[in-house]
mmCIF file with all atom_site columns, C-alpha atoms in Angstrom:
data_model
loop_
_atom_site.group_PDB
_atom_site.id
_atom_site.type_symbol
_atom_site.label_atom_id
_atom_site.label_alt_id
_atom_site.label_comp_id
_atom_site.label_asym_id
_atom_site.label_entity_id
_atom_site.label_seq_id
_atom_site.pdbx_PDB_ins_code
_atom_site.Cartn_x
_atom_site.Cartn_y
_atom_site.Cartn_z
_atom_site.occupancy
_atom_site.B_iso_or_equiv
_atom_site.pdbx_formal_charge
_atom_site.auth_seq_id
_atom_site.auth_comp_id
_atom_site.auth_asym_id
_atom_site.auth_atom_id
_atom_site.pdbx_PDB_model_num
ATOM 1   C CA . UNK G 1 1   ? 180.458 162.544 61.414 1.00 0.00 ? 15  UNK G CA 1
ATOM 2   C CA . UNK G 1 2   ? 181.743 165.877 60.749 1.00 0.00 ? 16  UNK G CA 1
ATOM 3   C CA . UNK G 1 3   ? 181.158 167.229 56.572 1.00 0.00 ? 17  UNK G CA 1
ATOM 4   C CA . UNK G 1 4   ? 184.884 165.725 55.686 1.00 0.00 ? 18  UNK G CA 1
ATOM 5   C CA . UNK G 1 5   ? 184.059 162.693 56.830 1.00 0.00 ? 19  UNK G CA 1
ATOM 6   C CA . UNK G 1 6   ? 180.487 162.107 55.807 1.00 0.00 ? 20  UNK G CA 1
ATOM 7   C CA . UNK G 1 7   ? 180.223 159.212 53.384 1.00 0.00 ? 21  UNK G CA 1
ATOM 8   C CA . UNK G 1 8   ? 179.835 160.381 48.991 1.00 0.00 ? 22  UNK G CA 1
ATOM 9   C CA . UNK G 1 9   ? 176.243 160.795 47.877 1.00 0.00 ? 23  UNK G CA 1
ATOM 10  C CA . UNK G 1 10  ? 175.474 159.181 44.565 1.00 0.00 ? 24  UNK G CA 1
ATOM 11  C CA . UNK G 1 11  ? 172.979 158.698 42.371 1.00 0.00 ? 25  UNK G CA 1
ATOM 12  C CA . UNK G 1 12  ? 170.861 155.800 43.275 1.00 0.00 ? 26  UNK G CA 1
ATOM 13  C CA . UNK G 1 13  ? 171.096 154.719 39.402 1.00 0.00 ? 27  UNK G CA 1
ATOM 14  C CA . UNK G 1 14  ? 175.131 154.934 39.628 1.00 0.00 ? 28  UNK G CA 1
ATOM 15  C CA . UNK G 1 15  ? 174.583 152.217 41.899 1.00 0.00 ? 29  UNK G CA 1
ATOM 16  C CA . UNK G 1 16  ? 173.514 147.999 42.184 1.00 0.00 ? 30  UNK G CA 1
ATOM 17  C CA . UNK G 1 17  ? 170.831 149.285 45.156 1.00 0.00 ? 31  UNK G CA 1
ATOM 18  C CA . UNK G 1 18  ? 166.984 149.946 44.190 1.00 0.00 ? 32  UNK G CA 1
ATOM 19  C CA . UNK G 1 19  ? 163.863 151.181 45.503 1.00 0.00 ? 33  UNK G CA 1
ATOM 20  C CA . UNK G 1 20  ? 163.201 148.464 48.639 1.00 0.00 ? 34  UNK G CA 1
ATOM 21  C CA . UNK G 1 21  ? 159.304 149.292 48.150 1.00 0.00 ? 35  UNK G CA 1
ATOM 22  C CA . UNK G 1 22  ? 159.050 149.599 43.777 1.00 0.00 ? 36  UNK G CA 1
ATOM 23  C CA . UNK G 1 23  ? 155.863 151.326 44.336 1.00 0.00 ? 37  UNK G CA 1
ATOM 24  C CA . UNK G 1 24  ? 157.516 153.781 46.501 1.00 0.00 ? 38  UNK G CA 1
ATOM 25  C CA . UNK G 1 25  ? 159.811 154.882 43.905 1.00 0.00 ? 39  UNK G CA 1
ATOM 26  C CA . UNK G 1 26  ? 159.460 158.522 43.399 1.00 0.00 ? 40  UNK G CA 1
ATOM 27  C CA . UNK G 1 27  ? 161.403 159.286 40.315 1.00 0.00 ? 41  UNK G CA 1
ATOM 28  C CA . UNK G 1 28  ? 159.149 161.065 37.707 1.00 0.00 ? 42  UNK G CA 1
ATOM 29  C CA . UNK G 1 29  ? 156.543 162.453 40.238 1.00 0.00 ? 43  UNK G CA 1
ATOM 30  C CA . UNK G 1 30  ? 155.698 165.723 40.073 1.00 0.00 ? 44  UNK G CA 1
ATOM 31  C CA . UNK G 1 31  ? 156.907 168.012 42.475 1.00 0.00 ? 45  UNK G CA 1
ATOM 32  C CA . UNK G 1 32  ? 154.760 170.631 44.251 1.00 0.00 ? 46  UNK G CA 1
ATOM 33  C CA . UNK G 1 33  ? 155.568 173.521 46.274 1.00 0.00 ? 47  UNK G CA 1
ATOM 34  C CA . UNK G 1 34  ? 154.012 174.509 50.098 1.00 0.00 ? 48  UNK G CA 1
ATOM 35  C CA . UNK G 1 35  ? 151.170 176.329 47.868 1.00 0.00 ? 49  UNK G CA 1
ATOM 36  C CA . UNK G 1 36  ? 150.702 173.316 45.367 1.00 0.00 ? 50  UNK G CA 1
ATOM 37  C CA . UNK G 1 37  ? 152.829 175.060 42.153 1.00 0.00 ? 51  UNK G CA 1
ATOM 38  C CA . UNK G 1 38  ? 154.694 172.776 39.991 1.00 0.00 ? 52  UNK G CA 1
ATOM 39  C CA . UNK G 1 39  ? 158.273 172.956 40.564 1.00 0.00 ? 53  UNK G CA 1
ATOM 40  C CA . UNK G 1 40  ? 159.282 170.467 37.984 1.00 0.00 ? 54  UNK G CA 1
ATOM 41  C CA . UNK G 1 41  ? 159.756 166.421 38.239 1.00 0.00 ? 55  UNK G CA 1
ATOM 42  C CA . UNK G 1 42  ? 161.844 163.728 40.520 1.00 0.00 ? 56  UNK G CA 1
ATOM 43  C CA . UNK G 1 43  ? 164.638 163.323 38.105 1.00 0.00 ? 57  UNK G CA 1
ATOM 44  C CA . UNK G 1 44  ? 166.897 161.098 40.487 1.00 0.00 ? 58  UNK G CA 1
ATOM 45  C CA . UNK G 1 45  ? 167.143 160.312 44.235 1.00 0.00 ? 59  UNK G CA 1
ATOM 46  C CA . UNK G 1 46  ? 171.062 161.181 45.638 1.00 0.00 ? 60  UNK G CA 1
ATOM 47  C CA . UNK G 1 47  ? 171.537 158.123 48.556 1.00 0.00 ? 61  UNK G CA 1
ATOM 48  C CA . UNK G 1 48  ? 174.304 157.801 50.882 1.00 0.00 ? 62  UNK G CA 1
ATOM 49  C CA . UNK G 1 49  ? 176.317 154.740 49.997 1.00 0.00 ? 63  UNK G CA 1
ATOM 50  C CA . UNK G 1 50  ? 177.538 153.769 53.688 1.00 0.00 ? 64  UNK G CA 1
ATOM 51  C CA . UNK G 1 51  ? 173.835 154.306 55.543 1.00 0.00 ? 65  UNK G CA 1
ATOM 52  C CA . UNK G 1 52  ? 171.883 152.994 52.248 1.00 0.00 ? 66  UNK G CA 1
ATOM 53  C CA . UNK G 1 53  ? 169.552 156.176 52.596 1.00 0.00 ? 67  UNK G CA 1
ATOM 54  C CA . UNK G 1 54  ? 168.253 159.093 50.644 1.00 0.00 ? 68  UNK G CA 1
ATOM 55  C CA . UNK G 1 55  ? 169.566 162.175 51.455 1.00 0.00 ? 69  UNK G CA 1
ATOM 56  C CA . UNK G 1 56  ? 168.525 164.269 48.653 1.00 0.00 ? 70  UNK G CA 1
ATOM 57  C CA . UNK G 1 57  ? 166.381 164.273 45.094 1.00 0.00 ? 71  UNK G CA 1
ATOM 58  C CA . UNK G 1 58  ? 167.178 165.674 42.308 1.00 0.00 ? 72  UNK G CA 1
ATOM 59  C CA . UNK G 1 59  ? 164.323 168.256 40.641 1.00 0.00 ? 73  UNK G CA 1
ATOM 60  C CA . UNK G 1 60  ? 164.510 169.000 37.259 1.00 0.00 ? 74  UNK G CA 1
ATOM 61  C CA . UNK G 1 61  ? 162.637 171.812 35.981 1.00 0.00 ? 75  UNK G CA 1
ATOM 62  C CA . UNK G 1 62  ? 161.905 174.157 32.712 1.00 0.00 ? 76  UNK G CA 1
ATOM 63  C CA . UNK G 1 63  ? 163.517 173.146 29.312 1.00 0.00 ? 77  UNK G CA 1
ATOM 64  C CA . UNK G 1 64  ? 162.146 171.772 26.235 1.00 0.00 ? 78  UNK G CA 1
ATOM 65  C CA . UNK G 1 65  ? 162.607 168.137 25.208 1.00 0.00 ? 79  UNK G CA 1
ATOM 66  C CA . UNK G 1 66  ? 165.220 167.847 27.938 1.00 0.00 ? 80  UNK G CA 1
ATOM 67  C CA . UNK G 1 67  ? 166.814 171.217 26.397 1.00 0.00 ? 81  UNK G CA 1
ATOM 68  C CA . UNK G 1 68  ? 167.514 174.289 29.014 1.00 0.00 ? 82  UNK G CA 1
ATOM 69  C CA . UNK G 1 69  ? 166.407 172.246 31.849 1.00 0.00 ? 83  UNK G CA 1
ATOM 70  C CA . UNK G 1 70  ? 167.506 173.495 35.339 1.00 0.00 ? 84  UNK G CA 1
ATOM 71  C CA . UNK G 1 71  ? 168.399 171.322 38.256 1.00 0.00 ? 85  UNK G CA 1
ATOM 72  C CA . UNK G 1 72  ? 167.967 171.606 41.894 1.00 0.00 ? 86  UNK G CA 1
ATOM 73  C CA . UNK G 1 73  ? 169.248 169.243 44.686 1.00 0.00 ? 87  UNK G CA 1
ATOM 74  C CA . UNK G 1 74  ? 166.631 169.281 47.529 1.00 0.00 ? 88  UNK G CA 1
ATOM 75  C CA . UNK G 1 75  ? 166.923 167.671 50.716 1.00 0.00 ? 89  UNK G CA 1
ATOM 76  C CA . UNK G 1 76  ? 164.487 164.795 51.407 1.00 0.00 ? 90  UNK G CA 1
ATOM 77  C CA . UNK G 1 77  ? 164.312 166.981 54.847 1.00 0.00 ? 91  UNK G CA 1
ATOM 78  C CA . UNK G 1 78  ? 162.183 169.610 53.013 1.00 0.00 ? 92  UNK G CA 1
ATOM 79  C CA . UNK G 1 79  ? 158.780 166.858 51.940 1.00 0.00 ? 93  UNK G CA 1
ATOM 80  C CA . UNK G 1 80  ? 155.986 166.768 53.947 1.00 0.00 ? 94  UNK G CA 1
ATOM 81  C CA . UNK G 1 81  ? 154.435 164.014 52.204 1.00 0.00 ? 95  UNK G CA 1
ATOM 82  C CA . UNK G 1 82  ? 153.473 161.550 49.573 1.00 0.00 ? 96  UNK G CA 1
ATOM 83  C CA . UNK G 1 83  ? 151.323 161.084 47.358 1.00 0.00 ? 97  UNK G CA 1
ATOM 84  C CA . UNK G 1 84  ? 150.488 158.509 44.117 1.00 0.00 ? 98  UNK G CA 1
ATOM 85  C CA . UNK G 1 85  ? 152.070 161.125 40.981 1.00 0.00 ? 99  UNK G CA 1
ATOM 86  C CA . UNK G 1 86  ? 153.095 164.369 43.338 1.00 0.00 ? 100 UNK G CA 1
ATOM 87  C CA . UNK G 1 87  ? 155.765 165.244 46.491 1.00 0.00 ? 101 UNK G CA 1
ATOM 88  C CA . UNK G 1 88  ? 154.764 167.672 48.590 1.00 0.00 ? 102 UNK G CA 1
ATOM 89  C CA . UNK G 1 89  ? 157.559 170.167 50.149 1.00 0.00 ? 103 UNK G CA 1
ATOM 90  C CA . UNK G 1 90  ? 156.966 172.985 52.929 1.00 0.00 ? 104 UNK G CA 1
ATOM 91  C CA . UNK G 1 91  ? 159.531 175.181 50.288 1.00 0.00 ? 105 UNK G CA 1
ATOM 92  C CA . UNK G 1 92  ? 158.054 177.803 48.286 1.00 0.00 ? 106 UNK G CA 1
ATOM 93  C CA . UNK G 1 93  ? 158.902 178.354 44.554 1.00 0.00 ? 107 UNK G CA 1
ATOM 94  C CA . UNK G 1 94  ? 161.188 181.125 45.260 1.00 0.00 ? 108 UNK G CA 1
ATOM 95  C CA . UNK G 1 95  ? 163.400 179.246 47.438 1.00 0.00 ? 109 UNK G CA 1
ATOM 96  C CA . UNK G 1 96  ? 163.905 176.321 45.112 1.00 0.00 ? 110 UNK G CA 1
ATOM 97  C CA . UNK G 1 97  ? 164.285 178.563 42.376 1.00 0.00 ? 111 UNK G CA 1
ATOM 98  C CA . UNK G 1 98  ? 167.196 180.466 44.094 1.00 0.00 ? 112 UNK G CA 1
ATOM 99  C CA . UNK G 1 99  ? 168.922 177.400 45.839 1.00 0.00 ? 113 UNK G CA 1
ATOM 100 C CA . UNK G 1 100 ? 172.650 176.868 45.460 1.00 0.00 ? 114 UNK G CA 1
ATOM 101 C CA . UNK G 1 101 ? 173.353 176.025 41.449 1.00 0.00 ? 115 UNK G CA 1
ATOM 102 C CA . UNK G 1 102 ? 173.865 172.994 39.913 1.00 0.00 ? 116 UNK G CA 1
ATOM 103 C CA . UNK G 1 103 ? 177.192 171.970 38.907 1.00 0.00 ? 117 UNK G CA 1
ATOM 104 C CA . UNK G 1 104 ? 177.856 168.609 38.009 1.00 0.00 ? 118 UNK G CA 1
ATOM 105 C CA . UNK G 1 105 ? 181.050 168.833 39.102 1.00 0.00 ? 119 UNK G CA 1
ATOM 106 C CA . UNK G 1 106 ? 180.236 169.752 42.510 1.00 0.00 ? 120 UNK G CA 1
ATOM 107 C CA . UNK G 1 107 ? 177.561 166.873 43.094 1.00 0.00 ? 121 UNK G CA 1
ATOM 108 C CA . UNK G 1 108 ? 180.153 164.919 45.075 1.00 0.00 ? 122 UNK G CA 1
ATOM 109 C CA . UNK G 1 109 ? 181.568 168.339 46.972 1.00 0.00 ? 123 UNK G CA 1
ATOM 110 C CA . UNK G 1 110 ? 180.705 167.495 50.244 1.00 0.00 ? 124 UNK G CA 1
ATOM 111 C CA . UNK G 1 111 ? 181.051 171.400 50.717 1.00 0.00 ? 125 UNK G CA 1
ATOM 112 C CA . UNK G 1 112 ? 177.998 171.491 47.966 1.00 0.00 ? 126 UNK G CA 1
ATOM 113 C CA . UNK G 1 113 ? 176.054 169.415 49.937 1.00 0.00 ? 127 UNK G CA 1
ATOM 114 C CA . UNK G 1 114 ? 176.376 171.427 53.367 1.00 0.00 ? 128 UNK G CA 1
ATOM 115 C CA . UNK G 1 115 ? 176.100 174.968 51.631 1.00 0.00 ? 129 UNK G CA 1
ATOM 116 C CA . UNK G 1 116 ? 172.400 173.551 50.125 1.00 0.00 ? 130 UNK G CA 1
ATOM 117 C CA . UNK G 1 117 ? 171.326 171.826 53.429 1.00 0.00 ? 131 UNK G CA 1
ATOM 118 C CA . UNK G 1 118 ? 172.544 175.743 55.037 1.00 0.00 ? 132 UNK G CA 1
ATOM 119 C CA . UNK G 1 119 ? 170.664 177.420 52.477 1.00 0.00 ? 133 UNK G CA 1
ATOM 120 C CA . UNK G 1 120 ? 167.030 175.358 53.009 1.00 0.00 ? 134 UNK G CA 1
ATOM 121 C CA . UNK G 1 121 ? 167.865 175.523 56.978 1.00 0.00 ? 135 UNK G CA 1
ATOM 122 C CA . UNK G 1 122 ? 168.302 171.978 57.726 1.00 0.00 ? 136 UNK G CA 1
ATOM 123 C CA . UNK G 1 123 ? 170.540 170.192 59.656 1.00 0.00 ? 137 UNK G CA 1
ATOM 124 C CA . UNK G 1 124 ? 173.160 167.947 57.252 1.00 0.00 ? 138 UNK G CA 1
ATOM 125 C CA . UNK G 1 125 ? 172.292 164.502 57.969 1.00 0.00 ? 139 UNK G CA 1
ATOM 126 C CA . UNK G 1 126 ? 176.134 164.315 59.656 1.00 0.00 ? 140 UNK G CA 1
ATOM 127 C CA . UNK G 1 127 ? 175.262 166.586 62.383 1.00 0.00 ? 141 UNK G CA 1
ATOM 128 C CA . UNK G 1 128 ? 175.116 165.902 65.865 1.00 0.00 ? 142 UNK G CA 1
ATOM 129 C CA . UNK G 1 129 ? 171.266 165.400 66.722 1.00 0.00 ? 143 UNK G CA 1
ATOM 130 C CA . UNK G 1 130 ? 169.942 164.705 62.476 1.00 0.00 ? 144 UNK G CA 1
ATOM 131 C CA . UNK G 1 131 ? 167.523 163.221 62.973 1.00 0.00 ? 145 UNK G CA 1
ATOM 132 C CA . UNK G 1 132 ? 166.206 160.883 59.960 1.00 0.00 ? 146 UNK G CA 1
ATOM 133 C CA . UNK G 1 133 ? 162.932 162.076 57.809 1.00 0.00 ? 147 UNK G CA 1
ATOM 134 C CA . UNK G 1 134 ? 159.976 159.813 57.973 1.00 0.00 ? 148 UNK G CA 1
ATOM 135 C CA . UNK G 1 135 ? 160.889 159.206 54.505 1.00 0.00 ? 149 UNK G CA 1
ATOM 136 C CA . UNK G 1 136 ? 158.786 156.455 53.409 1.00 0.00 ? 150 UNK G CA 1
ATOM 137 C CA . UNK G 1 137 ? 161.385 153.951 51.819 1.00 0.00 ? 151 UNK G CA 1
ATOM 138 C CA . UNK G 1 138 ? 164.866 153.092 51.775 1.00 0.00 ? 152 UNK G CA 1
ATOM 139 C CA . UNK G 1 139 ? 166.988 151.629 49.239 1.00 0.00 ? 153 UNK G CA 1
ATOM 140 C CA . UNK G 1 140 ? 167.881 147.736 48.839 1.00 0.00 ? 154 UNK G CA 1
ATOM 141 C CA . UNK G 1 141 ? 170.609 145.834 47.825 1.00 0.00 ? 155 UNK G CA 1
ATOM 142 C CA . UNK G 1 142 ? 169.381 144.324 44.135 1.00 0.00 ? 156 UNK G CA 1
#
């Protein structure tokens, strides 16, 4: 697949698929850093309709009462693992913090979504040789 011809990313909520494994369901965790700072919380996982996979999660962090929050779309490339309440990335602060910005209307650019996996230095997921994350679940049909 080249990026014009990879398949939409949406929101897994936008959608009639859930969490195969419920108690893998990382929405709400906390997210943490390669040095174990708290980068904000899971706000919503970004699947790929046509594979039924996650290809990115969305991080929101800052605000108060859901005012002024930021957003960041990481790759699900960038966690190194899992735990009960936290996800563990090998990204420091300062990357996340200066990753491409969040525009709503550019969530289903597929442009967007090849500038951030360029700017974290992963391969998209519709490059020759991606290789899947050992990602520990994968969305069902409800």
């Amino acid at each position: 697949m080249t990026s014009a011809e990879h398949s939409k990313l949406v929101r897994l909520r936008d959608t009639n698929m859930t969490i195969a494994a419920t108690d893998s369901d990382i929405r709400g965790h906390r997210v943490l850093d390669k040095d174990g700072n708290n980068l904000g919380k899971v706000d919503a996982l970004l699947i790929d309709e046509q594979e039924e996979k996650v290809r990115f999660f969305e991080v929101a962090t800052g605000g108060f009462l859901g005012i002024g929050k930021d957003k960041s779309f990481i790759p699900v490339d960038a966690i190194t693992h899992i735990d009960d309440k936290d996800v563990h990335l090998n990204l420091l602060t300062d990357t996340v913090a200066g990753s491409p910005p969040y525009d709503p209307d550019l969530v289903e650019d597929s442009v967007f979504f090849y500038d951030t996996y360029g700017y974290y230095g992963f391969l998209p997921y519709w490059g020759m040789g991606y290789v899947y994350p050992p990602y520990p679940y994968y969305p069902g049909r409800h």
